[in-house]
Amino acid sequence: MYPNLLVKRVSLTPNRIALRFNEKAWTFEQLSDEVDEFAEKLYTKGIKFGMRIAILASSDAQLVIAIHGCIQLGCELVMLNERLTEEELRYQLLDSNADYLLVDSVEKRSLTFPNRLSFELLNLVERTTFEVEKEWPKNRTITIMYTSGTTGHPKGVRQSLENHVMNATGSALNLGVQPNDCWLCTVPLFHISGFSILMRSVLYGMTVNLHTKFDAEKAVEEIMSGTVTRMSVVAVTLERMISVLEERNISFPNTFQSMLVGGGPVPLNYLERAIQRNIPVLQTYGMTETASQTTTLSSEDAIRKLGSAGKPLFFADVRINGAEKIGEICIKGPHVTMGYVGAAELKNPLVDGWLHTGDMGYIDEEGYLFVVDRRSDLIISGGENIYPAEVEQALVKHSAVKEAGVVGKQDDKWGQVPVAFIVLKEEVSEEALKAFMKTEMASYKQPVIYYFMEQLPRNASNKLMRRELFKYVQEMK
Amino acid sequence: MYPNLLVKRVSLTPNRIALRFNEKAWTFEQLSDEVDEFAEKLYTKGIKFGMRIAILASSDAQLVIAIHGCIQLGCELVMLNERLTEEELRYQLLDSNADYLLVDSVEKRSLTFPNRLSFELLNLVERTTFEVEKEWPKNRTITIMYTSGTTGHPKGVRQSLENHVMNATGSALNLGVQPNDCWLCTVPLFHISGFSILMRSVLYGMTVNLHTKFDAEKAVEEIMSGTVTRMSVVAVTLERMISVLEERNISFPNTFQSMLVGGGPVPLNYLERAIQRNIPVLQTYGMTETASQTTTLSSEDAIRKLGSAGKPLFFADVRINGAEKIGEICIKGPHVTMGYVGAAELKNPLVDGWLHTGDMGYIDEEGYLFVVDRRSDLIISGGENIYPAEVEQALVKHSAVKEAGVVGKQDDKWGQVPVAFIVLKEEVSEEALKAFMKTEMASYKQPVIYYFMEQLPRNASNKLMRRELFKYVQEMK
């Protein structure tokens, strides 16, 4: 059993700031009061202990209150991604067998459902008190999040109380904890990157400074003000913040402790520029199935171990499957999911206690993990393996290239060949890029076609969606 | 299962400083190498997985290595207190059914035992490699420590891996963790106050700066150098350090984060002087049965909540037994012992999952615990309860009083009456003290006799031993 996280936190530090959103701030006690009100209104509407509640809402203060409210009622949360199509959402509602759909606004959300409630409607409801649990079982499912997996329909991943607690605890031992900690959250709460910040908040007694959307200018301003100590980004949003700092010729204050960068390796060029601007970059390897980070690279090692995602957090273990140096990354620990819901429910994600991620990587002689690529993105050309991330990193070394995405294209001769999608900083010819790449990698790895785009397709966490690029390639042939 | 703590720590931060002792320093890798050597020599001598090893040694670097060495071999450690008499030690050896006695030096230790090994002897032994476990079960007994309890023979308390890990984790969430943390350890390693610092070290990747004995001057120097961030003391050693600072008219640097004060409440006078010298005092309530802290008071609350031991750490819970405001303090959580060894083995320390401490206290309306007294020290006079700590705190308010100890004396009329033992800062008459106490407390609480002493009897942790005072009183009648 663990204590009821929010109740325990309020008992410890009622007057610390729990949440900042727009111009408003909530202490843990104030947050808890609003959470109780929300939960009691849900209870009036018939929502009961153990029900499964799907939430479709923007990442604002009201969503934070709704999330904690459902958890106080003992419900399992299905966190819906607001960028999905109605068809995709409907699949998740059906697959998770949700009892209720909770939306922020009826007008904003056209998705229908038999048991649908909105935040607006709940505002008008009377409160009905219920007895709050003082302790929660470790294996209770707190959240269900859908991930794409390698093929077919997405799977609903269970994240238990223990998954969240042990992930937050391992992160605390690695990153450190300070009484004045404040995490700037500009990633969506329906993704584990954002949700895990809420869990750290109640466990550490830490402020969450929440922005509904990432805005490089605003994020830089928050950090420059000296109140923010940590933040989660991906490489592309990191680069945008670096650019803002460079334009203004300023650097981050020493109050800022950790810039946690997920969703793939950070190019050397970004790292070097980050150091110039006093940004302590910590690259991390995490996923929905591990309730956020599994490995994290310290900022001191960022350059020396370029491309590495670091070492497993204290309670986590990582091994490489197979006889080769590069193999499938397998993960073990109390932060790893116990399984799925819905169609995948009978699928055990663990083999002998290890989560087989489908990602490819290796561990070097010093114990650092290198994620070579997501297995599903692997390009096989003439029997040779090509890892798109490696090619992308080579491309962004060119001074004219801002961002790059690489996927495989069907080829009669080689099976597949790599093609590149490029966002430019300044004008450059395809010939010039090809010439540059000849100096960078073996010929079979060099992209055969270059497509120039205004921007690359990215998901709500700003992670590159290579599958979208793959669709373009198929349409263009 | 948890990872093998030392192996995991070495894999994460091999080059961080683990230990400083005298002029020498060990990184985690260097420490681990010496630990492996020690364990392999023990193995050569026939010590095997699961054996129970009693250790009698001074708190130095060699003891740190021996402790970790035994744990790497999967042994249970009986931590013997080097200040005990041979008779007392012999009782613990027999009661714990120890397989081996390990002493630092044959010359220094006259205690005999069939299977006795010394650090000196082990130095001469060859190494035999064995397979180190990568993971340890949570319920493994790491240490056994004897505590006096209220009456009769001391009991051997089991401290499991989970007890130690969850205590250190809860402490981290409360005190914070920094990559440059260094804990000054001047309390003995055979007590939980010292041993728990070793556990925090491997979990946090933190340096332990170890002194065999407390020396106020040396402790102040270490902290003034700016490398020490945390320290554990009791009220009397705190006062000695404050006096050194006052004599030199200096204050602690801001690098110093937490002065954890256990073993009873800190007098207001000490707290006020500590604030003047920039010492962040955190009063704590801990015991052998809870593998160190259960509640801790933040330094911000030190004056406002004078006399309180703070709130339960994140994974701990406290309640007061009984219908009155003041009752027996009961504790629950993953840091609480599962039980005893030896004669007390069948005694379950938990009732319905709660440890009944025998200590008396109350929880105020804001959730702060006040430890009124250890039940065994309670003085009952004419049907009124007198808590010695309360009287002692009143006495040290007098400018001439340095330290005070109060116990009950048999009395034909009242059953018991309080008597005081006083260490003076400057000359003062018994009459003057009596007059002062009349202004401080109800008449039945005022000591009827004053004994002036050079020093008070204290144990190895510098905690006042009221039972010794009680013996004096009995002899003096």
Short mmCIF file of N, CA, C and O in Angstrom, two decimals, chain A residues 226-265:
data_model
loop_
_atom_site.label_atom_id
_atom_site.label_comp_id
_atom_site.label_asym_id
_atom_site.label_seq_id
_atom_site.Cartn_x
_atom_site.Cartn_y
_atom_site.Cartn_z
N GLY A 226 13.64 32.82 -13.38
CA GLY A 226 14.34 32.22 -12.24
C GLY A 226 13.50 31.32 -11.38
O GLY A 226 14.00 30.75 -10.41
N THR A 227 12.22 31.16 -11.69
CA THR A 227 11.36 30.32 -10.83
C THR A 227 11.31 28.87 -11.29
O THR A 227 10.96 28.00 -10.51
N VAL A 228 11.64 28.63 -12.56
CA VAL A 228 11.56 27.27 -13.09
C VAL A 228 12.89 26.56 -12.91
O VAL A 228 13.94 27.13 -13.23
N THR A 229 12.88 25.33 -12.39
CA THR A 229 14.13 24.59 -12.18
C THR A 229 14.30 23.42 -13.15
O THR A 229 15.41 22.96 -13.35
N ARG A 230 13.17 22.90 -13.70
CA ARG A 230 13.27 21.73 -14.59
C ARG A 230 12.24 21.85 -15.71
O ARG A 230 11.23 22.53 -15.57
N MET A 231 12.51 21.13 -16.81
CA MET A 231 11.58 21.16 -17.94
C MET A 231 11.77 19.90 -18.78
O MET A 231 12.87 19.34 -18.80
N SER A 232 10.70 19.46 -19.46
CA SER A 232 10.77 18.33 -20.38
C SER A 232 10.54 18.82 -21.81
O SER A 232 9.59 19.55 -22.06
N VAL A 233 11.42 18.39 -22.71
CA VAL A 233 11.30 18.78 -24.12
C VAL A 233 11.69 17.61 -25.02
O VAL A 233 12.10 16.56 -24.52
N VAL A 234 11.54 17.80 -26.35
CA VAL A 234 12.17 16.91 -27.31
C VAL A 234 13.19 17.75 -28.08
O VAL A 234 13.24 18.97 -27.91
N ALA A 235 13.99 17.10 -28.89
CA ALA A 235 15.12 17.80 -29.53
C ALA A 235 14.66 19.05 -30.28
O ALA A 235 15.28 20.11 -30.19
N VAL A 236 13.54 18.94 -31.00
CA VAL A 236 13.13 20.06 -31.85
C VAL A 236 12.69 21.27 -31.01
O VAL A 236 12.98 22.42 -31.36
N THR A 237 12.00 21.02 -29.88
CA THR A 237 11.58 22.16 -29.05
C THR A 237 12.78 22.74 -28.31
O THR A 237 12.86 23.95 -28.08
N LEU A 238 13.72 21.88 -27.97
CA LEU A 238 14.97 22.37 -27.38
C LEU A 238 15.64 23.34 -28.35
O LEU A 238 16.06 24.44 -27.97
N GLU A 239 15.69 22.93 -29.61
CA GLU A 239 16.38 23.77 -30.62
C GLU A 239 15.69 25.13 -30.74
O GLU A 239 16.35 26.17 -30.87
N ARG A 240 14.37 25.13 -30.65
CA ARG A 240 13.65 26.41 -30.78
C ARG A 240 13.96 27.32 -29.61
O ARG A 240 14.10 28.53 -29.77
N MET A 241 14.09 26.75 -28.44
CA MET A 241 14.43 27.57 -27.27
C MET A 241 15.86 28.09 -27.38
O MET A 241 16.14 29.24 -27.04
N ILE A 242 16.77 27.23 -27.86
CA ILE A 242 18.16 27.68 -28.06
C ILE A 242 18.18 28.86 -29.03
O ILE A 242 18.87 29.87 -28.79
N SER A 243 17.39 28.77 -30.11
CA SER A 243 17.36 29.85 -31.10
C SER A 243 16.90 31.16 -30.47
O SER A 243 17.45 32.23 -30.78
N VAL A 244 15.90 31.08 -29.61
CA VAL A 244 15.42 32.30 -28.93
C VAL A 244 16.53 32.91 -28.09
O VAL A 244 16.78 34.12 -28.12
N LEU A 245 17.23 32.04 -27.34
CA LEU A 245 18.33 32.53 -26.51
C LEU A 245 19.42 33.16 -27.36
O LEU A 245 19.99 34.20 -27.01
N GLU A 246 19.69 32.53 -28.50
CA GLU A 246 20.74 33.04 -29.40
C GLU A 246 20.35 34.40 -30.00
O GLU A 246 21.17 35.32 -30.05
N GLU A 247 19.09 34.50 -30.42
CA GLU A 247 18.62 35.77 -30.99
C GLU A 247 18.80 36.91 -29.99
O GLU A 247 19.19 38.01 -30.34
N ARG A 248 18.46 36.61 -28.73
CA ARG A 248 18.54 37.65 -27.70
C ARG A 248 19.92 37.74 -27.06
O ARG A 248 20.15 38.58 -26.20
N ASN A 249 20.77 36.79 -27.45
CA ASN A 249 22.12 36.70 -26.87
C ASN A 249 22.08 36.64 -25.33
O ASN A 249 22.77 37.40 -24.65
N ILE A 250 21.27 35.74 -24.80
CA ILE A 250 21.19 35.54 -23.36
C ILE A 250 21.38 34.05 -23.04
O ILE A 250 21.32 33.21 -23.95
N SER A 251 21.62 33.76 -21.76
CA SER A 251 21.80 32.38 -21.30
C SER A 251 20.88 32.12 -20.11
O SER A 251 20.45 33.07 -19.44
N PHE A 252 20.60 30.85 -19.86
CA PHE A 252 19.73 30.50 -18.74
C PHE A 252 20.41 30.81 -17.41
O PHE A 252 21.63 30.66 -17.28
N PRO A 253 19.61 31.19 -16.40
CA PRO A 253 20.18 31.43 -15.07
C PRO A 253 20.56 30.11 -14.41
O PRO A 253 20.07 29.04 -14.79
N ASN A 254 21.42 30.17 -13.38
CA ASN A 254 21.88 28.95 -12.71
C ASN A 254 20.79 28.26 -11.90
O ASN A 254 20.95 27.11 -11.49
N THR A 255 19.69 28.96 -11.66
CA THR A 255 18.56 28.35 -10.97
C THR A 255 18.00 27.17 -11.76
O THR A 255 17.41 26.26 -11.19
N PHE A 256 18.19 27.18 -13.07
CA PHE A 256 17.63 26.11 -13.90
C PHE A 256 18.54 24.88 -13.83
O PHE A 256 19.73 24.96 -14.10
N GLN A 257 17.95 23.73 -13.45
CA GLN A 257 18.72 22.53 -13.11
C GLN A 257 18.77 21.46 -14.20
O GLN A 257 19.80 20.85 -14.41
N SER A 258 17.63 21.16 -14.81
CA SER A 258 17.59 20.00 -15.73
C SER A 258 16.66 20.26 -16.91
O SER A 258 15.49 20.59 -16.71
N MET A 259 17.19 20.07 -18.10
CA MET A 259 16.38 20.06 -19.31
C MET A 259 16.33 18.61 -19.78
O MET A 259 17.29 18.11 -20.37
N LEU A 260 15.22 17.95 -19.48
CA LEU A 260 15.08 16.53 -19.79
C LEU A 260 14.61 16.39 -21.24
O LEU A 260 13.52 16.87 -21.58
N VAL A 261 15.43 15.76 -22.08
CA VAL A 261 15.11 15.67 -23.50
C VAL A 261 14.81 14.23 -23.88
O VAL A 261 15.69 13.37 -23.82
N GLY A 262 13.56 13.98 -24.25
CA GLY A 262 13.15 12.63 -24.66
C GLY A 262 12.90 12.55 -26.14
O GLY A 262 13.19 13.49 -26.88
N GLY A 263 12.36 11.40 -26.56
CA GLY A 263 11.95 11.25 -27.96
C GLY A 263 13.09 11.18 -28.94
O GLY A 263 12.97 11.65 -30.07
N GLY A 264 14.21 10.60 -28.54
CA GLY A 264 15.29 10.39 -29.50
C GLY A 264 16.52 11.24 -29.19
O GLY A 264 16.45 12.18 -28.41
N PRO A 265 17.65 10.87 -29.80
CA PRO A 265 18.92 11.53 -29.48
C PRO A 265 18.96 12.99 -29.93
O PRO A 265 18.27 13.39 -30.87
#
